[in-house]
mmCIF file of C-alpha atoms in Angstrom:
data_model
loop_
_atom_site.group_PDB
_atom_site.id
_atom_site.type_symbol
_atom_site.label_atom_id
_atom_site.label_comp_id
_atom_site.label_asym_id
_atom_site.label_seq_id
_atom_site.Cartn_x
_atom_site.Cartn_y
_atom_site.Cartn_z
ATOM 1 C CA MET A 1 251.976 266.139 174.094
ATOM 2 C CA PHE A 2 252.071 264.567 177.101
ATOM 3 C CA GLN A 3 254.520 259.511 181.527
ATOM 4 C CA ILE A 4 256.506 256.144 185.260
ATOM 5 C CA VAL A 5 257.702 253.906 187.822
ATOM 6 C CA PRO A 6 260.893 251.766 187.328
ATOM 7 C CA ARG A 7 260.656 249.652 184.254
ATOM 8 C CA THR A 8 260.772 246.484 186.352
ATOM 9 C CA SER A 9 257.136 246.966 187.265
ATOM 10 C CA THR A 10 254.563 245.237 185.049
ATOM 11 C CA PRO A 11 251.470 247.236 184.144
ATOM 12 C CA THR A 12 248.068 245.676 183.799
ATOM 13 C CA GLY A 13 248.044 243.473 180.764
ATOM 14 C CA GLY A 14 251.812 242.863 181.221
ATOM 15 C CA GLY A 15 251.839 240.334 178.353
ATOM 16 C CA LEU A 16 251.275 243.284 176.036
ATOM 17 C CA VAL A 17 254.863 244.508 176.478
ATOM 18 C CA ARG A 18 256.021 241.138 175.175
ATOM 19 C CA ARG A 19 253.484 241.210 172.328
ATOM 20 C CA ALA A 20 254.539 244.831 171.460
ATOM 21 C CA ALA A 21 258.153 243.750 171.371
ATOM 22 C CA LEU A 22 257.279 240.913 168.967
ATOM 23 C CA VAL A 23 255.343 243.226 166.681
ATOM 24 C CA ALA A 24 258.278 245.686 166.747
ATOM 25 C CA LEU A 25 260.795 242.910 166.000
ATOM 26 C CA ALA A 26 258.714 241.748 163.005
ATOM 27 C CA ALA A 27 258.381 245.279 161.729
ATOM 28 C CA LEU A 28 262.084 246.099 162.048
ATOM 29 C CA THR A 29 263.221 242.701 160.726
ATOM 30 C CA LEU A 30 261.108 243.030 157.605
ATOM 31 C CA ALA A 31 261.397 246.779 156.983
ATOM 32 C CA VAL A 32 264.586 248.271 158.395
ATOM 33 C CA PRO A 33 267.525 248.094 155.968
ATOM 34 C CA ALA A 34 270.959 247.046 157.367
ATOM 35 C CA THR A 35 273.344 249.880 157.875
ATOM 36 C CA ALA A 36 276.701 249.442 156.219
ATOM 37 C CA THR A 37 279.818 250.075 158.248
ATOM 38 C CA ALA A 38 282.782 251.639 156.445
ATOM 39 C CA SER A 39 286.134 249.889 156.972
ATOM 40 C CA THR A 40 289.257 251.851 157.698
ATOM 41 C CA SER A 41 292.741 250.901 156.410
ATOM 42 C CA ALA A 42 295.148 250.088 159.149
ATOM 43 C CA ALA A 43 297.733 252.180 157.239
ATOM 44 C CA ALA A 44 295.556 255.316 157.158
ATOM 45 C CA ALA A 45 296.962 258.176 159.176
ATOM 46 C CA PRO A 46 294.755 259.377 162.092
ATOM 47 C CA VAL A 47 292.856 262.606 161.501
ATOM 48 C CA PRO A 48 294.069 265.300 163.942
ATOM 49 C CA LEU A 49 291.373 266.369 166.405
ATOM 50 C CA ALA A 50 291.746 269.984 165.163
ATOM 51 C CA ALA A 51 290.667 268.870 161.710
ATOM 52 C CA ALA A 52 287.669 266.833 162.825
ATOM 53 C CA GLU A 53 284.418 267.783 161.244
ATOM 54 C CA PRO A 54 281.650 269.104 163.610
ATOM 55 C CA VAL A 55 279.083 266.533 164.795
ATOM 56 C CA GLN A 56 275.777 267.081 163.028
ATOM 57 C CA TRP A 57 272.952 266.528 165.506
ATOM 58 C CA ALA A 58 269.272 266.793 164.718
ATOM 59 C CA ALA A 59 266.636 267.021 167.424
ATOM 60 C CA LEU A 60 263.219 265.750 166.486
ATOM 61 C CA GLY A 61 260.131 265.561 168.614
ATOM 62 C CA ASP A 62 256.922 266.962 170.145
ATOM 63 C CA SER A 63 256.178 269.559 172.774
ATOM 64 C CA TYR A 64 258.140 267.608 175.466
ATOM 65 C CA THR A 65 261.183 268.317 173.297
ATOM 66 C CA ALA A 66 260.335 271.750 171.974
ATOM 67 C CA GLY A 67 259.825 273.245 175.441
ATOM 68 C CA VAL A 68 256.690 275.252 174.677
ATOM 69 C CA PHE A 69 256.766 277.607 177.680
ATOM 70 C CA VAL A 70 260.186 276.977 179.230
ATOM 71 C CA GLY A 71 262.403 279.925 178.633
ATOM 72 C CA GLU A 72 262.048 282.436 175.804
ATOM 73 C CA PRO A 73 260.381 281.621 172.479
ATOM 74 C CA ARG A 74 262.700 280.521 169.706
ATOM 75 C CA PRO A 75 262.487 282.104 167.152
ATOM 76 C CA ALA A 76 261.729 285.171 169.223
ATOM 77 C CA LEU A 77 258.320 286.793 169.366
ATOM 78 C CA GLY A 78 257.797 289.008 166.405
ATOM 79 C CA SER A 79 260.308 287.144 164.216
ATOM 80 C CA PRO A 80 259.184 286.366 160.658
ATOM 81 C CA ASP A 81 260.717 282.940 161.159
ATOM 82 C CA ARG A 82 258.143 281.870 163.764
ATOM 83 C CA ASP A 83 256.456 278.667 162.730
ATOM 84 C CA GLY A 84 254.051 277.876 165.570
ATOM 85 C CA CYS A 85 256.089 274.963 166.891
ATOM 86 C CA ASP A 86 256.802 276.604 170.326
ATOM 87 C CA ARG A 87 260.486 275.784 170.626
ATOM 88 C CA THR A 88 262.079 277.625 173.494
ATOM 89 C CA THR A 89 265.503 278.486 174.874
ATOM 90 C CA GLY A 90 264.955 276.395 178.007
ATOM 91 C CA SER A 91 264.215 273.151 176.141
ATOM 92 C CA TYR A 92 266.534 270.180 176.724
ATOM 93 C CA PRO A 93 268.036 270.290 173.210
ATOM 94 C CA ASN A 94 269.366 273.787 173.890
ATOM 95 C CA LEU A 95 270.586 272.817 177.317
ATOM 96 C CA VAL A 96 272.395 269.768 175.906
ATOM 97 C CA ALA A 97 273.918 271.912 173.095
ATOM 98 C CA ALA A 98 275.360 274.246 175.720
ATOM 99 C CA GLY A 99 276.807 271.313 177.702
ATOM 100 C CA LEU A 100 278.394 269.783 174.553
ATOM 101 C CA ALA A 101 279.852 273.191 173.647
ATOM 102 C CA ALA A 102 281.474 273.487 177.049
ATOM 103 C CA GLY A 103 283.105 270.057 176.652
ATOM 104 C CA PRO A 104 283.077 268.865 173.059
ATOM 105 C CA PRO A 105 282.891 265.011 172.904
ATOM 106 C CA ALA A 106 285.999 263.440 171.445
ATOM 107 C CA GLY A 107 287.230 266.957 170.688
ATOM 108 C CA ARG A 108 284.494 267.529 168.076
ATOM 109 C CA THR A 109 282.157 270.553 168.196
ATOM 110 C CA VAL A 110 278.466 269.745 167.903
ATOM 111 C CA GLU A 111 276.087 271.620 165.630
ATOM 112 C CA LEU A 112 272.386 271.296 166.616
ATOM 113 C CA THR A 113 269.470 271.525 164.318
ATOM 114 C CA ASP A 114 266.261 271.563 166.337
ATOM 115 C CA VAL A 115 263.040 271.098 164.420
ATOM 116 C CA SER A 116 260.843 269.726 167.239
ATOM 117 C CA CYS A 117 257.287 270.964 167.155
ATOM 118 C CA GLY A 118 254.487 271.084 169.734
ATOM 119 C CA ALA A 119 251.532 268.748 169.047
ATOM 120 C CA ALA A 120 253.600 266.592 166.600
ATOM 121 C CA VAL A 121 252.535 262.960 166.130
ATOM 122 C CA ILE A 122 254.752 260.027 165.121
ATOM 123 C CA GLY A 123 253.851 260.512 161.447
ATOM 124 C CA ASP A 124 255.038 264.117 161.513
ATOM 125 C CA ILE A 125 258.615 262.992 161.946
ATOM 126 C CA ALA A 126 259.043 261.511 158.553
ATOM 127 C CA THR A 127 255.918 261.275 156.438
ATOM 128 C CA LEU A 128 253.290 263.949 157.184
ATOM 129 C CA ARG A 129 253.053 267.696 156.987
ATOM 130 C CA GLN A 130 252.030 269.153 160.319
ATOM 131 C CA THR A 131 249.852 272.186 160.997
ATOM 132 C CA PRO A 132 251.192 273.773 164.222
ATOM 133 C CA ILE A 133 248.649 274.986 166.841
ATOM 134 C CA SER A 134 250.637 277.417 168.986
ATOM 135 C CA PRO A 135 248.334 279.715 170.952
ATOM 136 C CA VAL A 136 251.053 282.404 171.013
ATOM 137 C CA GLN A 137 250.541 285.216 168.533
ATOM 138 C CA PRO A 138 249.175 283.027 165.699
ATOM 139 C CA PRO A 139 248.857 284.722 162.288
ATOM 140 C CA GLU A 140 245.508 285.609 160.833
ATOM 141 C CA GLY A 141 244.194 282.417 159.328
ATOM 142 C CA GLY A 142 246.321 280.196 161.484
ATOM 143 C CA TRP A 143 249.776 278.705 161.145
ATOM 144 C CA PRO A 144 250.785 277.278 157.758
ATOM 145 C CA SER A 145 251.762 273.601 157.617
ATOM 146 C CA VAL A 146 255.359 272.590 157.941
ATOM 147 C CA ALA A 147 257.236 269.715 156.261
ATOM 148 C CA PRO A 148 258.062 266.431 157.983
ATOM 149 C CA GLN A 149 260.840 266.940 160.522
ATOM 150 C CA VAL A 150 263.344 264.731 158.686
ATOM 151 C CA ASP A 151 263.099 267.130 155.788
ATOM 152 C CA ARG A 152 263.200 270.287 157.828
ATOM 153 C CA ALA A 153 266.317 269.033 159.563
ATOM 154 C CA GLU A 154 267.756 267.982 156.165
ATOM 155 C CA LEU A 155 268.834 264.570 157.393
ATOM 156 C CA ASN A 156 271.376 262.926 155.145
ATOM 157 C CA ALA A 157 274.424 260.677 155.071
ATOM 158 C CA ASP A 158 276.431 263.284 156.949
ATOM 159 C CA THR A 159 274.064 263.398 159.971
ATOM 160 C CA ASP A 160 275.839 261.976 162.965
ATOM 161 C CA VAL A 161 273.154 261.848 165.716
ATOM 162 C CA VAL A 162 269.404 262.015 165.743
ATOM 163 C CA THR A 163 267.465 262.342 168.963
ATOM 164 C CA ILE A 164 263.746 261.671 168.864
ATOM 165 C CA GLY A 165 261.176 262.422 171.557
ATOM 166 C CA ILE A 166 257.748 261.572 170.073
ATOM 167 C CA GLY A 167 254.631 259.430 170.552
ATOM 168 C CA GLY A 168 252.499 260.970 173.260
ATOM 169 C CA ASN A 169 250.196 262.670 170.805
ATOM 170 C CA SER A 170 249.799 259.527 168.803
ATOM 171 C CA LEU A 171 248.438 257.526 171.743
ATOM 172 C CA PRO A 172 247.072 260.223 172.332
ATOM 173 C CA PHE A 173 247.926 261.173 175.895
ATOM 174 C CA GLY A 174 245.971 264.424 175.719
ATOM 175 C CA THR A 175 242.694 262.813 174.825
ATOM 176 C CA ILE A 176 243.115 260.117 177.485
ATOM 177 C CA PHE A 177 243.887 262.744 180.147
ATOM 178 C CA LEU A 178 240.848 264.749 179.208
ATOM 179 C CA SER A 179 238.769 261.574 179.133
ATOM 180 C CA CYS A 180 239.822 260.769 182.637
ATOM 181 C CA LEU A 181 239.065 264.285 183.878
ATOM 182 C CA ALA A 182 235.515 264.066 182.471
ATOM 183 C CA ALA A 183 234.956 260.467 183.671
ATOM 184 C CA GLY A 184 235.889 261.512 187.235
ATOM 185 C CA ILE A 185 232.854 263.812 187.646
ATOM 186 C CA GLY A 186 230.930 262.678 190.689
ATOM 187 C CA GLN A 187 233.056 259.568 191.158
ATOM 188 C CA PRO A 188 234.712 258.477 194.437
ATOM 189 C CA ASP A 189 238.434 258.571 194.781
ATOM 190 C CA GLU A 190 238.959 254.840 194.385
ATOM 191 C CA ALA A 191 236.765 254.478 191.233
ATOM 192 C CA THR A 192 238.378 253.782 187.838
ATOM 193 C CA PRO A 193 235.748 254.860 185.270
ATOM 194 C CA CYS A 194 238.373 255.991 182.670
ATOM 195 C CA ARG A 195 240.389 252.794 182.971
ATOM 196 C CA ASP A 196 237.244 250.719 182.717
ATOM 197 C CA ALA A 197 236.121 252.526 179.520
ATOM 198 C CA TYR A 198 239.514 252.185 177.769
ATOM 199 C CA GLU A 199 239.956 248.561 178.714
ATOM 200 C CA ALA A 200 236.475 247.760 177.433
ATOM 201 C CA GLY A 201 236.960 249.388 174.030
ATOM 202 C CA GLY A 202 237.347 253.165 174.647
ATOM 203 C CA PRO A 203 234.933 255.898 175.668
ATOM 204 C CA VAL A 204 232.316 257.173 173.217
ATOM 205 C CA PHE A 205 234.525 260.053 171.929
ATOM 206 C CA ASP A 206 237.716 257.932 171.688
ATOM 207 C CA PRO A 207 236.502 254.517 170.557
ATOM 208 C CA GLU A 208 239.815 252.649 170.628
ATOM 209 C CA SER A 209 240.840 250.374 173.485
ATOM 210 C CA ILE A 210 244.082 251.032 175.272
ATOM 211 C CA TYR A 211 245.301 247.644 174.009
ATOM 212 C CA ASP A 212 244.691 248.586 170.406
ATOM 213 C CA LYS A 213 246.421 251.922 170.997
ATOM 214 C CA TYR A 214 249.578 250.107 172.305
ATOM 215 C CA ASP A 215 249.644 247.858 169.227
ATOM 216 C CA ARG A 216 249.093 250.745 166.750
ATOM 217 C CA VAL A 217 251.768 253.031 168.196
ATOM 218 C CA THR A 218 254.226 250.138 168.287
ATOM 219 C CA ARG A 219 253.859 249.707 164.510
ATOM 220 C CA GLU A 220 253.972 253.452 163.894
ATOM 221 C CA TYR A 221 257.102 253.921 165.980
ATOM 222 C CA ALA A 222 258.892 251.077 164.266
ATOM 223 C CA ALA A 223 258.012 252.478 160.851
ATOM 224 C CA MET A 224 259.207 255.937 161.912
ATOM 225 C CA LEU A 225 262.539 254.632 162.990
ATOM 226 C CA ARG A 226 262.957 252.882 159.670
ATOM 227 C CA ASP A 227 262.211 256.114 157.817
ATOM 228 C CA VAL A 228 264.727 258.089 159.957
ATOM 229 C CA GLU A 229 267.424 255.493 159.370
ATOM 230 C CA GLN A 230 266.834 255.610 155.550
ATOM 231 C CA LYS A 231 267.271 259.373 155.607
ATOM 232 C CA ALA A 232 270.318 259.332 157.838
ATOM 233 C CA PRO A 233 271.928 255.869 157.409
ATOM 234 C CA ALA A 234 275.134 256.678 159.310
ATOM 235 C CA ALA A 235 273.476 258.417 162.267
ATOM 236 C CA LYS A 236 273.320 257.147 165.862
ATOM 237 C CA ILE A 237 269.595 257.058 166.783
ATOM 238 C CA VAL A 238 268.741 258.107 170.338
ATOM 239 C CA THR A 239 265.091 258.027 171.479
ATOM 240 C CA VAL A 240 263.889 259.920 174.532
ATOM 241 C CA GLY A 241 261.201 258.453 176.783
ATOM 242 C CA TYR A 242 258.663 260.465 178.769
ATOM 243 C CA PRO A 243 259.225 261.441 182.386
ATOM 244 C CA THR A 244 257.135 260.447 185.442
ATOM 245 C CA ILE A 245 254.027 262.583 185.056
ATOM 246 C CA VAL A 246 251.760 261.257 187.780
ATOM 247 C CA PRO A 247 252.606 259.109 190.783
ATOM 248 C CA ALA A 248 252.011 255.385 191.228
ATOM 249 C CA ASP A 249 250.368 256.237 194.612
ATOM 250 C CA ALA A 250 247.734 258.772 193.595
ATOM 251 C CA THR A 251 246.455 259.319 197.040
ATOM 252 C CA THR A 252 248.900 262.177 197.292
ATOM 253 C CA CYS A 253 247.026 264.039 194.508
ATOM 254 C CA ASP A 254 244.613 266.846 195.471
ATOM 255 C CA ARG A 255 241.539 266.441 193.226
ATOM 256 C CA GLN A 256 240.708 270.178 193.717
ATOM 257 C CA ASP A 257 244.077 271.586 192.724
ATOM 258 C CA THR A 258 244.380 272.754 189.138
ATOM 259 C CA THR A 259 248.176 272.838 189.403
ATOM 260 C CA GLU A 260 247.806 269.093 189.556
ATOM 261 C CA LEU A 261 245.257 267.074 187.542
ATOM 262 C CA ALA A 262 242.066 269.136 188.071
ATOM 263 C CA ALA A 263 240.672 271.667 185.599
ATOM 264 C CA ASP A 264 238.336 274.591 185.638
ATOM 265 C CA ILE A 265 236.228 274.257 182.486
ATOM 266 C CA LYS A 266 234.220 277.217 181.115
ATOM 267 C CA GLY A 267 230.515 276.556 181.512
ATOM 268 C CA VAL A 268 231.088 273.373 183.430
ATOM 269 C CA GLY A 269 233.173 274.045 186.567
ATOM 270 C CA LYS A 270 235.926 272.027 188.164
ATOM 271 C CA ILE A 271 236.529 268.404 187.017
ATOM 272 C CA SER A 272 239.233 265.979 188.035
ATOM 273 C CA ALA A 273 240.375 262.442 187.574
ATOM 274 C CA THR A 274 239.865 259.936 190.369
ATOM 275 C CA HIS A 275 242.837 258.587 192.277
ATOM 276 C CA GLY A 276 242.175 255.155 190.774
ATOM 277 C CA ASP A 277 242.448 256.593 187.283
ATOM 278 C CA ILE A 278 245.506 258.680 188.003
ATOM 279 C CA ALA A 279 247.271 255.533 189.130
ATOM 280 C CA TRP A 280 246.184 253.855 185.899
ATOM 281 C CA LEU A 281 247.630 256.783 183.938
ATOM 282 C CA ASN A 282 250.919 256.015 185.543
ATOM 283 C CA GLU A 283 250.642 252.437 184.277
ATOM 284 C CA VAL A 284 249.811 253.708 180.737
ATOM 285 C CA THR A 285 252.796 255.936 180.627
ATOM 286 C CA THR A 286 255.082 253.201 182.039
ATOM 287 C CA HIS A 287 253.843 250.765 179.409
ATOM 288 C CA PHE A 288 254.239 253.336 176.631
ATOM 289 C CA ASN A 289 257.868 253.927 177.637
ATOM 290 C CA ALA A 290 258.416 250.237 177.531
ATOM 291 C CA ILE A 291 257.200 250.095 174.029
ATOM 292 C CA ILE A 292 259.541 252.912 172.925
ATOM 293 C CA GLU A 293 262.441 251.198 174.652
ATOM 294 C CA ALA A 294 261.666 247.787 173.070
ATOM 295 C CA VAL A 295 261.302 249.156 169.568
ATOM 296 C CA THR A 296 264.421 251.325 169.842
ATOM 297 C CA GLU A 297 266.673 248.545 171.120
ATOM 298 C CA LEU A 298 265.414 246.041 168.647
ATOM 299 C CA GLY A 299 266.403 248.485 165.971
ATOM 300 C CA GLY A 300 269.917 248.939 167.455
ATOM 301 C CA GLY A 301 269.312 252.479 168.825
ATOM 302 C CA THR A 302 269.795 253.981 172.298
ATOM 303 C CA PHE A 303 266.865 254.623 174.612
ATOM 304 C CA VAL A 304 267.007 257.442 177.224
ATOM 305 C CA ASP A 305 265.032 256.647 180.322
ATOM 306 C CA THR A 306 263.875 259.953 181.834
ATOM 307 C CA ALA A 307 261.190 258.254 184.059
ATOM 308 C CA THR A 308 263.231 256.591 186.639
ATOM 309 C CA SER A 309 265.215 259.729 187.511
ATOM 310 C CA SER A 310 262.047 261.745 187.771
ATOM 311 C CA VAL A 311 260.107 259.466 190.195
ATOM 312 C CA GLY A 312 258.952 261.662 193.091
ATOM 313 C CA HIS A 313 258.920 264.776 190.959
ATOM 314 C CA ASP A 314 255.453 264.285 189.327
ATOM 315 C CA LEU A 315 252.754 266.987 188.979
ATOM 316 C CA CYS A 316 251.186 265.986 192.369
ATOM 317 C CA GLN A 317 254.269 267.116 194.245
ATOM 318 C CA PRO A 318 254.738 270.566 195.949
ATOM 319 C CA ARG A 319 255.835 273.467 193.740
ATOM 320 C CA GLU A 320 259.459 273.212 194.864
ATOM 321 C CA THR A 321 259.577 269.447 194.159
ATOM 322 C CA LYS A 322 257.628 268.888 190.941
ATOM 323 C CA TRP A 323 259.279 268.703 187.546
ATOM 324 C CA VAL A 324 256.032 268.492 185.565
ATOM 325 C CA GLU A 325 253.504 271.304 185.582
ATOM 326 C CA GLY A 326 249.816 270.304 185.941
ATOM 327 C CA VAL A 327 246.822 271.595 184.040
ATOM 328 C CA CYS A 328 247.804 275.006 185.303
ATOM 329 C CA GLY A 329 251.254 276.080 186.387
ATOM 330 C CA GLU A 330 254.277 278.317 186.030
ATOM 331 C CA ALA A 331 255.159 279.648 182.519
ATOM 332 C CA GLY A 332 256.429 282.731 180.784
ATOM 333 C CA SER A 333 254.168 285.778 180.619
ATOM 334 C CA TYR A 334 253.674 285.224 176.864
ATOM 335 C CA TRP A 335 251.910 281.910 177.527
ATOM 336 C CA PRO A 336 248.041 282.024 177.800
ATOM 337 C CA THR A 337 245.940 281.593 180.935
ATOM 338 C CA GLU A 338 243.299 279.665 179.063
ATOM 339 C CA VAL A 339 243.338 277.262 176.140
ATOM 340 C CA THR A 340 240.654 275.403 174.162
ATOM 341 C CA LEU A 341 241.131 271.605 173.778
ATOM 342 C CA GLY A 342 238.419 270.060 171.694
ATOM 343 C CA LEU A 343 235.120 270.811 173.374
ATOM 344 C CA PHE A 344 236.762 272.090 176.573
ATOM 345 C CA THR A 345 238.142 275.523 177.390
ATOM 346 C CA LEU A 346 240.586 275.288 180.369
ATOM 347 C CA THR A 347 241.010 278.413 182.449
ATOM 348 C CA CYS A 348 243.686 279.121 184.985
ATOM 349 C CA SER A 349 243.854 281.728 187.771
ATOM 350 C CA ASP A 350 246.095 283.017 190.603
ATOM 351 C CA GLY A 351 248.900 283.902 188.241
ATOM 352 C CA ASN A 352 249.096 280.440 186.697
ATOM 353 C CA ARG A 353 249.194 279.674 182.953
ATOM 354 C CA ALA A 354 247.595 276.812 180.924
ATOM 355 C CA THR A 355 250.559 274.480 181.083
ATOM 356 C CA VAL A 356 248.367 271.438 180.310
ATOM 357 C CA VAL A 357 250.705 268.779 181.756
ATOM 358 C CA HIS A 358 254.158 269.561 180.405
ATOM 359 C CA PRO A 359 257.742 269.511 181.927
ATOM 360 C CA GLY A 360 258.870 272.748 183.572
ATOM 361 C CA THR A 361 262.342 274.133 183.840
ATOM 362 C CA ALA A 362 263.617 271.405 186.248
ATOM 363 C CA GLY A 363 262.096 268.716 184.047
ATOM 364 C CA HIS A 364 263.995 269.836 180.992
ATOM 365 C CA ARG A 365 267.179 270.118 183.012
ATOM 366 C CA ASN A 366 266.829 266.496 184.128
ATOM 367 C CA THR A 367 266.080 265.276 180.620
ATOM 368 C CA ALA A 368 269.088 267.292 179.371
ATOM 369 C CA THR A 369 271.360 265.497 181.773
ATOM 370 C CA GLN A 370 270.208 262.114 180.541
ATOM 371 C CA VAL A 371 270.329 263.026 176.833
ATOM 372 C CA GLU A 372 273.746 264.665 177.000
ATOM 373 C CA ALA A 373 275.178 261.542 178.590
ATOM 374 C CA ALA A 374 273.544 259.389 175.827
ATOM 375 C CA ILE A 375 274.927 261.561 173.077
ATOM 376 C CA ARG A 376 278.453 261.492 174.538
ATOM 377 C CA GLY A 377 278.124 257.725 174.828
ATOM 378 C CA VAL A 378 277.165 257.068 171.234
ATOM 379 C CA LEU A 379 279.946 259.477 169.959
ATOM 380 C CA THR A 380 282.716 257.975 172.031
#
C-alpha cells in the first residue's frame, strides 16, 4: 500500500538488482507465451478514423492506483455498488481518462475499466480473491471478497491497454514501515535498527530478510505479468512504479511530526523511525522500483517511472511541496482520523486524517501525467 532517487543509484546489495533481473528473465523465458502479431494485407483499405473502435483500457492495482482518500469515493457513499476498494474520483486513472477524452490518441476514444483496490497484493491481480479492508462505512460483517482483478475487468482478446500499479503490499511496505517506527523507539537519529534487523533475517514479527523479499516479489511479479498476458494477449502492458516517498537525505525529516513518519499509537505514545532507517527505506523503494522495471522490460512491457519526477516532493517536505501524505495528513472528511494496523491503532489530530503514507492530490496528478504519456506512446 505503500517508494526513490534516480535509478542510476545503486542501493545496498546492488548485485541483487542483477540477480533479480536474472530471476525475472528465467521466469519470463520459461513461462510467458509469445504474443502473435496479426499481419495486414497491403491491399486492405485503411479504416476511417471515425469508424475506429474505442480503446479498451483496464486499470489494475492497489491503493496507490485506487486513490483511497483523494477526491470523492467511487462508487459514491451509500451506493449499493460499493465494494470496499476505495477508488476515488481524484485517482490517476480517472485523471488520465479525462486527459485522453480531451485529446483521443490516434483519433480513438478510450474506455476505462478501473478495478484497482486498496490493500491488493500481487496475487490479487490474477489468481486470488481479495477481501477489501476499507474503513469507510463497512457493512455489518465486513466487506465480501472480490474476484481477481483480471476477471473483474473482463480482460480478453479485445483489451488494448492494461496498466498495473501493484507490489507494495506484497513486500510488504506497510509492515516494513511499522517495523521501522517501532524499532526507532529510544534510538538516536543515526541508528539503523530496522535495516539491521531486515538485513539479518527480519524482525521477530516479520521473519523474512529484505533480500528474500526482493527475490520473492520478483518471481511473483513475473508470474503475474504472464497471467495478465494470457488473459489479454493483444494488450499493451504498462506497469506503474511507486513515487518517491521518503528522501535520500533523511536529516530533513522531523521525528516528532505525524504528518511525516512519526505516529501517535494508542496506549504507547509517539514513535518514529530514525533518520538512518528512513534513508534505508528510500533504498528499499528504489530497489523495488528497479525490480518492477527489470521484470516489465524483460517481458516487453512499458515501465512508468514516477519516482524521478517526484524527487523533492516526499512526505518530509512542507505541506505546499509534498506529494505524499505521511502517517497523518490531508484527506476528505469521510476518511477516518484513526485506523488500526495489526497491533497498532494510529490516531491523528489537528484536523488531519489517517493517510498512512499515500499519495495526495498532487501525487496523483504527477502520476497521471506520466501514465497518460505512456498510454499515448503505446497506442501511437
